[in-house]
Coordinates of C-alpha atoms in Angstrom, one line a residue:
X1341 CA -37.8 -25.6 33.2
X1342 CA -38.1 -22.4 31.3
X1343 CA -35.2 -19.9 30.9
X1344 CA -36.8 -16.8 32.5
X1345 CA -34.8 -14.5 30.1
X1346 CA -36.1 -16.4 27.1
X1347 CA -39.6 -16.4 28.5
X1348 CA -39.7 -12.7 28.9
X1349 CA -37.5 -11.6 26.0
X1350 CA -40.4 -10.5 23.8
X1351 CA -41.6 -8.0 26.4
X1352 CA -44.7 -7.6 28.5
X1353 CA -47.2 -7.7 25.6
X1354 CA -46.0 -11.1 24.5
X1355 CA -46.1 -12.5 28.0
X1356 CA -49.6 -11.1 28.5
X1357 CA -50.7 -12.9 25.3
X1358 CA -49.2 -16.1 26.7
X1359 CA -51.1 -15.6 29.9
X1360 CA -54.3 -15.3 28.0
X1361 CA -53.6 -18.5 26.2
X1362 CA -52.3 -20.4 29.2
X1363 CA -54.4 -19.1 32.2
X1364 CA -52.1 -20.5 34.9
X1365 CA -49.2 -18.0 34.1
X1366 CA -48.7 -14.8 36.2
X1367 CA -46.4 -12.6 34.1
X1368 CA -46.1 -9.9 36.8
X1369 CA -45.0 -12.4 39.5
X1370 CA -42.5 -13.9 37.1
X1371 CA -41.0 -10.5 36.2
X1372 CA -40.8 -9.5 39.9
X1373 CA -39.1 -12.8 40.8
X1374 CA -36.5 -12.4 38.0
X1375 CA -35.8 -8.9 39.0
X1376 CA -35.3 -9.9 42.6
X1377 CA -33.0 -12.8 41.7
X1378 CA -30.9 -10.5 39.4
X1379 CA -30.7 -7.8 42.0
X1380 CA -29.6 -10.3 44.7
X1381 CA -26.9 -11.7 42.4
X1382 CA -25.7 -8.2 41.6
X1383 CA -25.4 -7.4 45.3
X1384 CA -23.3 -10.5 45.9
X1385 CA -21.0 -9.6 43.0
X1386 CA -20.6 -6.0 44.4
X1387 CA -19.8 -7.1 47.9
X1388 CA -17.3 -9.8 46.7
X1389 CA -15.6 -7.2 44.5
X1390 CA -15.4 -4.8 47.5
X1391 CA -14.0 -7.6 49.7
X1392 CA -11.3 -8.5 47.1
X1393 CA -10.4 -4.8 46.7
X1394 CA -9.9 -4.3 50.4
X1395 CA -7.8 -7.5 50.6
X1396 CA -5.5 -6.3 47.9
X1397 CA -5.2 -2.9 49.4
X1398 CA -3.7 -4.2 52.7
X1399 CA -1.1 -6.6 51.2
X1400 CA 1.6 -3.9 51.8
X1401 CA 1.6 -4.7 55.6
X1402 CA -0.2 -6.5 58.4
X1403 CA -3.8 -5.4 58.8
X1404 CA -4.8 -3.1 61.6
X1405 CA -7.5 -4.0 64.1
X1406 CA -9.8 -1.6 62.4
X1407 CA -9.1 -3.2 59.0
X1408 CA -9.7 -6.7 60.5
X1409 CA -13.1 -5.6 62.0
X1410 CA -14.0 -4.0 58.6
X1411 CA -13.1 -7.2 56.7
X1412 CA -15.2 -9.3 59.2
X1413 CA -18.2 -7.0 58.8
X1414 CA -17.8 -7.1 55.0
X1415 CA -17.6 -11.0 55.0
X1416 CA -20.7 -11.1 57.1
X1417 CA -22.5 -8.8 54.5
X1418 CA -21.3 -11.2 51.7
X1419 CA -22.8 -14.2 53.6
X1420 CA -26.1 -12.4 54.1
X1421 CA -26.2 -11.4 50.5
X1422 CA -25.4 -14.9 49.3
X1423 CA -28.2 -16.3 51.5
X1424 CA -30.6 -13.7 50.1
X1425 CA -29.5 -14.6 46.5
X1426 CA -30.1 -18.3 47.2
X1427 CA -33.6 -17.6 48.5
X1428 CA -34.4 -15.4 45.5
X1429 CA -33.0 -18.0 43.1
X1430 CA -35.1 -20.7 44.9
X1431 CA -38.2 -18.6 44.7
X1432 CA -37.7 -18.0 40.9
X1433 CA -37.0 -21.7 40.4
X1434 CA -40.2 -22.7 42.3
X1435 CA -42.2 -20.2 40.2
X1436 CA -40.7 -21.4 36.9
X1437 CA -41.5 -25.0 37.8
X1438 CA -45.1 -24.0 37.9
X1439 CA -45.1 -22.1 34.6
X1440 CA -46.7 -24.3 31.8
X1441 CA -45.2 -24.9 28.4
X1442 CA -45.6 -22.3 25.7
X1443 CA -48.1 -23.3 23.0
X1444 CA -46.9 -23.3 19.4
X1445 CA -48.3 -20.6 17.1
X1446 CA -50.2 -23.3 15.2
X1447 CA -52.3 -24.1 18.3
X1448 CA -55.6 -22.2 18.3
X1449 CA -56.6 -19.9 21.1
X1450 CA -59.4 -20.8 23.5
X1451 CA -60.1 -23.3 26.3
X1452 CA -63.3 -25.0 25.4
X1453 CA -64.7 -27.6 23.0
X1454 CA -65.9 -24.9 20.6
X1455 CA -62.3 -23.9 19.9
X1456 CA -61.2 -27.5 19.3
X1457 CA -60.4 -28.2 15.7
X1458 CA -61.6 -31.5 14.2
X1459 CA -59.0 -32.9 11.9
X1460 CA -60.6 -36.1 10.6
X1461 CA -62.9 -39.0 11.5
X1462 CA -62.2 -42.7 11.2
X1463 CA -63.6 -46.2 11.8
X1464 CA -67.1 -47.3 11.1
X1465 CA -70.1 -44.9 11.1
X1466 CA -71.0 -44.0 14.7
X1467 CA -73.8 -46.0 16.2
X1468 CA -76.9 -43.8 17.1
X1469 CA -77.0 -42.6 20.6
X1470 CA -80.8 -42.9 20.8
X1471 CA -81.6 -46.0 23.0
X1472 CA -77.8 -46.8 23.4
X1473 CA -76.8 -48.5 26.6
X1474 CA -74.0 -47.3 29.0
X1475 CA -71.0 -49.6 29.3
X1476 CA -71.6 -50.1 33.0
X1477 CA -75.0 -51.5 32.4
X1478 CA -73.7 -53.7 29.5
X1479 CA -70.8 -55.0 31.6
X1480 CA -72.9 -55.8 34.6
X1481 CA -75.6 -57.6 32.5
X1482 CA -72.9 -59.7 30.9
X1483 CA -71.4 -60.4 34.4
X1484 CA -67.9 -59.1 33.4
X1485 CA -67.9 -55.8 35.4
X1486 CA -68.6 -55.8 39.2
X1487 CA -68.8 -52.2 40.5
X1488 CA -70.2 -53.2 43.9
X1489 CA -67.2 -55.5 44.5
X1490 CA -64.8 -52.7 43.7
X1491 CA -66.6 -50.3 46.0
X1492 CA -66.4 -52.9 48.9
X1493 CA -62.7 -53.3 48.3
X1494 CA -61.5 -49.8 47.8
X1495 CA -64.4 -47.3 47.6
X1496 CA -65.4 -45.1 44.7
X1497 CA -63.6 -44.9 41.4
X1498 CA -62.2 -48.4 41.3
X1499 CA -63.2 -51.4 39.1
X1500 CA -63.3 -55.1 39.1
X1501 CA -63.4 -57.1 35.9
X1502 CA -64.0 -60.9 36.0
X1503 CA -64.1 -63.8 33.6
X1504 CA -64.3 -62.7 30.0
X1505 CA -63.9 -59.1 31.1
X1506 CA -60.6 -59.8 32.7
X1507 CA -59.5 -61.9 29.7
X1508 CA -60.5 -59.0 27.4
X1509 CA -58.3 -56.6 29.4
X1510 CA -55.4 -58.9 29.2
X1511 CA -56.0 -59.4 25.5
X1512 CA -56.0 -55.7 24.9
X1513 CA -52.6 -55.3 26.7
X1514 CA -51.0 -57.9 24.6
X1515 CA -52.6 -56.8 21.3
X1516 CA -51.5 -53.1 21.8
X1517 CA -48.0 -53.9 22.9
X1518 CA -47.5 -56.3 20.0
X1519 CA -48.8 -53.7 17.6
X1520 CA -46.4 -51.0 18.8
X1521 CA -43.3 -53.2 19.2
X1522 CA -43.7 -55.4 16.1
X1523 CA -45.1 -52.9 13.6
X1524 CA -44.5 -49.4 15.0
X1525 CA -40.9 -49.9 16.2
X1526 CA -41.2 -49.2 19.9
X1527 CA -39.0 -50.9 22.5
X1528 CA -41.0 -52.4 25.3
X1529 CA -39.9 -51.4 28.8
X1530 CA -40.8 -52.8 32.2
X1531 CA -40.5 -49.9 34.6
X1532 CA -41.1 -49.1 38.3
X1533 CA -44.6 -47.9 39.3
X1534 CA -43.1 -46.0 42.2
X1535 CA -40.8 -43.1 41.5
X1536 CA -39.1 -40.3 43.4
X1537 CA -39.8 -36.6 43.5
X1538 CA -37.0 -35.7 41.0
X1539 CA -38.5 -38.1 38.5
X1540 CA -42.0 -36.6 38.9
X1541 CA -40.5 -33.1 38.6
X1542 CA -38.7 -34.0 35.4
X1543 CA -41.9 -34.6 33.4
X1544 CA -43.9 -31.8 35.0
X1545 CA -46.2 -33.6 37.5
X1546 CA -44.5 -31.8 40.4
X1547 CA -44.8 -29.4 41.9
X1548 CA -47.9 -28.3 40.0
X1549 CA -50.1 -31.4 40.5
X1550 CA -49.1 -32.8 43.8
X1551 CA -52.7 -32.9 45.0
X1552 CA -53.5 -35.3 42.1
X1553 CA -50.8 -37.8 43.0
X1554 CA -50.8 -40.8 45.4
X1555 CA -47.8 -40.6 47.6
X1556 CA -46.1 -43.2 49.8
X1557 CA -43.9 -42.6 52.9
X1558 CA -41.9 -45.4 54.5
X1559 CA -39.5 -44.0 57.1
X1560 CA -37.8 -41.0 55.4
X1561 CA -38.2 -42.4 51.9
X1562 CA -40.9 -40.7 49.8
X1563 CA -42.1 -42.3 46.5
X1564 CA -45.0 -41.5 44.2
X1565 CA -47.3 -43.9 42.4
X1566 CA -47.0 -43.0 38.7
X1567 CA -50.0 -41.3 37.0
X1568 CA -48.8 -42.5 33.6
X1569 CA -45.9 -44.6 32.2
X1570 CA -44.8 -41.3 30.5
X1571 CA -43.1 -40.5 33.8
X1572 CA -40.6 -43.4 34.0
X1573 CA -40.3 -43.8 30.3
X1574 CA -39.2 -40.2 29.7
X1575 CA -36.9 -40.3 32.7
X1576 CA -35.1 -43.4 31.4
X1577 CA -32.8 -40.9 29.6
X1578 CA -32.8 -38.1 32.3
X1579 CA -29.4 -36.6 32.8
X1580 CA -28.1 -38.1 29.6
X1581 CA -26.3 -36.7 26.5
X1582 CA -27.8 -38.5 23.5
X1583 CA -26.0 -39.0 20.2
X1584 CA -28.2 -37.4 17.6
X1585 CA -27.5 -40.3 15.3
X1586 CA -29.2 -42.7 17.7
X1587 CA -32.5 -40.7 17.6
X1588 CA -35.4 -40.9 17.7
X1589 CA -35.8 -43.2 20.7
X1590 CA -39.2 -44.9 21.0
X1591 CA -40.4 -46.6 24.2
X1592 CA -43.6 -48.3 25.2
X1593 CA -44.9 -49.8 28.4
X1594 CA -48.1 -51.0 29.9
X1595 CA -48.5 -50.0 33.5
X1596 CA -51.1 -49.3 36.1
X1597 CA -51.7 -45.5 36.5
X1598 CA -52.8 -43.9 39.7
X1599 CA -54.6 -40.6 39.9
X1600 CA -56.4 -38.9 42.7
X1601 CA -58.7 -37.1 40.2
X1602 CA -58.9 -34.2 42.7
X1603 CA -60.5 -31.9 40.2
X1604 CA -63.0 -34.5 38.8
X1605 CA -65.6 -34.5 41.6
X1606 CA -69.0 -35.6 40.3
X1607 CA -67.7 -36.4 36.8
X1608 CA -68.0 -39.9 35.3
X1609 CA -68.9 -41.6 38.6
X1610 CA -70.4 -44.6 36.8
X1611 CA -68.4 -47.1 35.0
X1612 CA -64.7 -47.2 34.1
X1613 CA -64.0 -44.0 32.3
X1614 CA -62.4 -42.1 35.3
X1615 CA -60.8 -44.3 37.9
X1616 CA -58.1 -43.9 40.6
X1617 CA -56.3 -46.9 39.2
X1618 CA -56.3 -48.1 35.6
X1619 CA -54.0 -49.6 33.1
X1620 CA -52.6 -47.9 30.0
X1621 CA -50.2 -48.6 27.2
X1622 CA -48.0 -45.5 26.8
X1623 CA -45.8 -44.3 23.9
X1624 CA -42.8 -42.0 24.4
X1625 CA -40.5 -40.7 21.7
X1626 CA -37.3 -38.6 22.2
X1627 CA -35.9 -36.7 19.2
X1628 CA -33.9 -33.7 18.0
X1629 CA -35.9 -30.4 17.9
X1630 CA -36.1 -30.2 14.1
X1631 CA -37.8 -33.6 13.9
X1632 CA -40.6 -32.9 16.4
X1633 CA -43.4 -32.1 13.9
X1634 CA -42.9 -35.3 11.9
X1635 CA -42.6 -37.4 15.1
X1636 CA -45.9 -35.9 16.5
X1637 CA -47.8 -36.8 13.3
X1638 CA -46.3 -40.3 13.4
X1639 CA -47.4 -40.9 17.0
X1640 CA -51.0 -39.7 16.2
X1641 CA -51.1 -42.2 13.4
X1642 CA -49.9 -44.9 15.8
X1643 CA -52.6 -44.1 18.3
X1644 CA -55.3 -43.9 15.6
X1645 CA -54.2 -47.2 14.1
X1646 CA -55.2 -48.9 17.4
X1647 CA -58.7 -47.7 17.0
X1648 CA -58.8 -48.7 13.3
X1649 CA -57.7 -52.2 14.1
X1650 CA -60.3 -52.4 16.9
X1651 CA -63.0 -51.2 14.4
X1652 CA -64.0 -48.3 16.7
X1653 CA -65.6 -45.1 15.4
X1654 CA -63.3 -42.2 16.4
X1655 CA -62.1 -38.7 15.4
X1656 CA -58.8 -36.7 15.8
X1657 CA -58.9 -33.2 17.1
X1658 CA -56.4 -30.4 17.7
X1659 CA -56.7 -28.9 21.2
X1660 CA -56.8 -25.1 21.8
X1661 CA -54.0 -23.5 24.0
X1662 CA -56.1 -23.2 27.1
X1663 CA -56.9 -27.0 27.1
X1664 CA -53.3 -28.2 26.7
X1665 CA -51.7 -30.3 29.4
X1666 CA -49.2 -28.6 31.6
X1667 CA -46.1 -29.9 29.7
X1668 CA -47.5 -29.8 26.2
X1669 CA -47.0 -27.2 23.5
X1670 CA -49.3 -29.0 21.0
X1671 CA -51.7 -31.8 21.5
X1672 CA -53.9 -33.9 19.3
X1673 CA -56.7 -35.8 21.1
X1674 CA -58.0 -39.0 19.6
X1675 CA -61.6 -39.3 20.7
X1676 CA -63.7 -42.5 20.6
X1677 CA -67.4 -42.5 20.0
X1678 CA -69.4 -43.6 23.1
X1679 CA -73.0 -44.0 22.1
X1680 CA -74.1 -44.6 25.7
X1681 CA -73.3 -41.0 26.4
X1682 CA -73.9 -39.7 22.9
X1683 CA -70.4 -38.1 22.7
X1684 CA -66.9 -38.4 21.6
X1685 CA -64.5 -38.9 24.5
X1686 CA -60.8 -38.6 24.7
X1687 CA -59.1 -42.0 24.6
X1688 CA -55.6 -40.8 23.6
X1689 CA -53.8 -37.5 24.0
X1690 CA -50.7 -37.2 21.9
X1691 CA -48.5 -34.3 22.9
X1692 CA -45.3 -32.6 21.6
X1693 CA -43.6 -31.2 24.8
X1694 CA -40.8 -29.5 22.9
X1695 CA -37.8 -29.0 25.1
X1696 CA -39.9 -28.4 28.2
X1697 CA -39.4 -31.8 29.9
X1698 CA -35.9 -32.2 28.5
X1699 CA -34.8 -29.0 30.3
X1700 CA -36.3 -30.1 33.6
X1701 CA -34.9 -33.7 33.3
X1702 CA -31.6 -32.6 31.7
X1703 CA -32.0 -34.6 28.4
X1704 CA -29.6 -33.3 25.8
X1705 CA -28.6 -34.1 22.2
X1706 CA -25.1 -34.0 20.9
X1707 CA -24.8 -33.3 17.2
X1708 CA -22.0 -34.4 14.8
X1709 CA -20.4 -31.0 14.9
X1710 CA -20.1 -31.2 18.7
X1711 CA -22.9 -28.7 19.5
X1712 CA -25.4 -29.6 22.2
X1713 CA -29.1 -28.8 22.6
X1714 CA -32.0 -29.9 24.7
X1715 CA -33.9 -32.8 23.3
X1716 CA -37.6 -32.9 22.4
X1717 CA -39.9 -35.3 24.1
X1718 CA -43.3 -36.5 22.9
X1719 CA -45.8 -38.9 24.5
X1720 CA -49.2 -40.4 23.9
X1721 CA -51.7 -43.0 25.1
X1722 CA -52.2 -46.0 22.9
X1723 CA -54.4 -47.0 24.6
X1724 CA -55.9 -46.9 28.1
X1725 CA -57.4 -50.4 28.7
X1726 CA -60.5 -49.3 30.6
X1727 CA -61.7 -46.7 28.2
X1728 CA -61.1 -49.1 25.3
X1729 CA -63.2 -51.8 27.0
X1730 CA -66.0 -49.2 27.5
X1731 CA -65.9 -48.3 23.8
X1732 CA -65.9 -52.0 22.7
X1733 CA -68.9 -52.7 24.9
X1734 CA -70.9 -49.7 23.8
X1735 CA -70.1 -50.0 20.1
X1736 CA -70.2 -53.8 20.0
X1737 CA -73.4 -54.6 21.9
X1738 CA -76.1 -56.3 20.0
X1739 CA -79.9 -56.5 20.4
X1740 CA -79.7 -59.8 22.3
X1741 CA -77.3 -58.2 24.9
X1742 CA -74.2 -59.9 23.6
X1743 CA -71.1 -58.0 22.6
X1744 CA -69.2 -58.7 19.4
X1745 CA -65.4 -58.0 19.5
X1746 CA -63.2 -57.0 16.5
X1747 CA -61.5 -59.7 14.5
X1748 CA -58.1 -58.4 15.6
X1749 CA -58.7 -59.4 19.2
X1750 CA -59.8 -63.0 18.6
X1751 CA -56.2 -64.4 18.5
X1752 CA -55.7 -62.8 21.9
X1753 CA -59.1 -63.5 23.6
X1754 CA -59.8 -66.9 22.0
X1755 CA -63.4 -65.8 21.5
X1756 CA -65.4 -63.3 19.3
X1757 CA -68.5 -62.8 21.3
X1758 CA -69.3 -62.3 25.0
X1759 CA -72.8 -63.6 25.9
X1760 CA -75.1 -62.6 28.7
X1761 CA -74.0 -64.4 31.8
X1762 CA -70.3 -64.1 30.8
X1763 CA -70.1 -67.1 28.5
X1764 CA -68.1 -66.7 25.3
X1765 CA -68.4 -67.9 21.7

């Protein structure tokens, strides 16, 4: 959570500029709430001082009935002022929990694709979009994706993969986890898929995005289905004081992710690009503040390496301020080419969250000189299984309808080609 004094220290003009860059910030409401909280606290201090002064003044003898009544009235005023101060503090906290992270100066202004800065391209030359097939059509013709079965089971925005398709998903999970643990130095974690409200709040999903979350209620116990493994992975160190000499920490996990997609009505209704449930390999790093820039670049390289090994055309872009995720202060998107839609689509967002999540989750760093500071957290997808399957199908399909997979996956799948009808070779 932000320090309100720090957020407002550069004055109204700076806050208004921030509001232009991050459109979900109301600087006037924030200033009013801070003023209300400070005023309420000052009133509590004044009344307590007065109560203490009157108590000291009557120590020379027993209090009179008038003095007793006055003291009772003053104590009542103190209690009312304390209640008002708690309410004002709670209102400020609620507001601060809904204020997004502050973009770094290196992040461009804007909130659309035209302000996105392309950094580089990689992989083979993109296949032409003319005449290209959509992954849903390819998967159904191969017999490895069954949209109607998913709809019968759960309704819209769910998927069923079968045969070689299910094997391909399992191969991708193992390939990506092996790459990150054996070559990139991440420690694999097996984490809960259901977490409590505090855990969701620590990484910024609550209270801002409650409508996008699936929630369970058993008796009085409330738990949320995770939208990404970033949530449990980051919170593994919540409330901890980390020795700076042990940093950076690097975690990875493959988990199902559950998202209501409340704001995505009508978008990507075909295929497996935008589902209520999907699997994703997530990367999380925790470091000291001064190491954040290098750690961000390292994570982008780790995400991009997945696409290079999978022989997929892609590009890396820097997002503008208005397109950043709530908790991010800087984000690179790695976008994969999907010829079926003739566009690059995000397959990994790698974000530097600064101390934003660490302040909310109370993750601190202790330095050799004994000083303490909030940690920096970073996270990124590497990669979502469904979107990677879609890219492999659209970029790997051949004229005979078969799909050729990259050589790196063969040890995991046991086959190089998926044939029409679901056979493999």
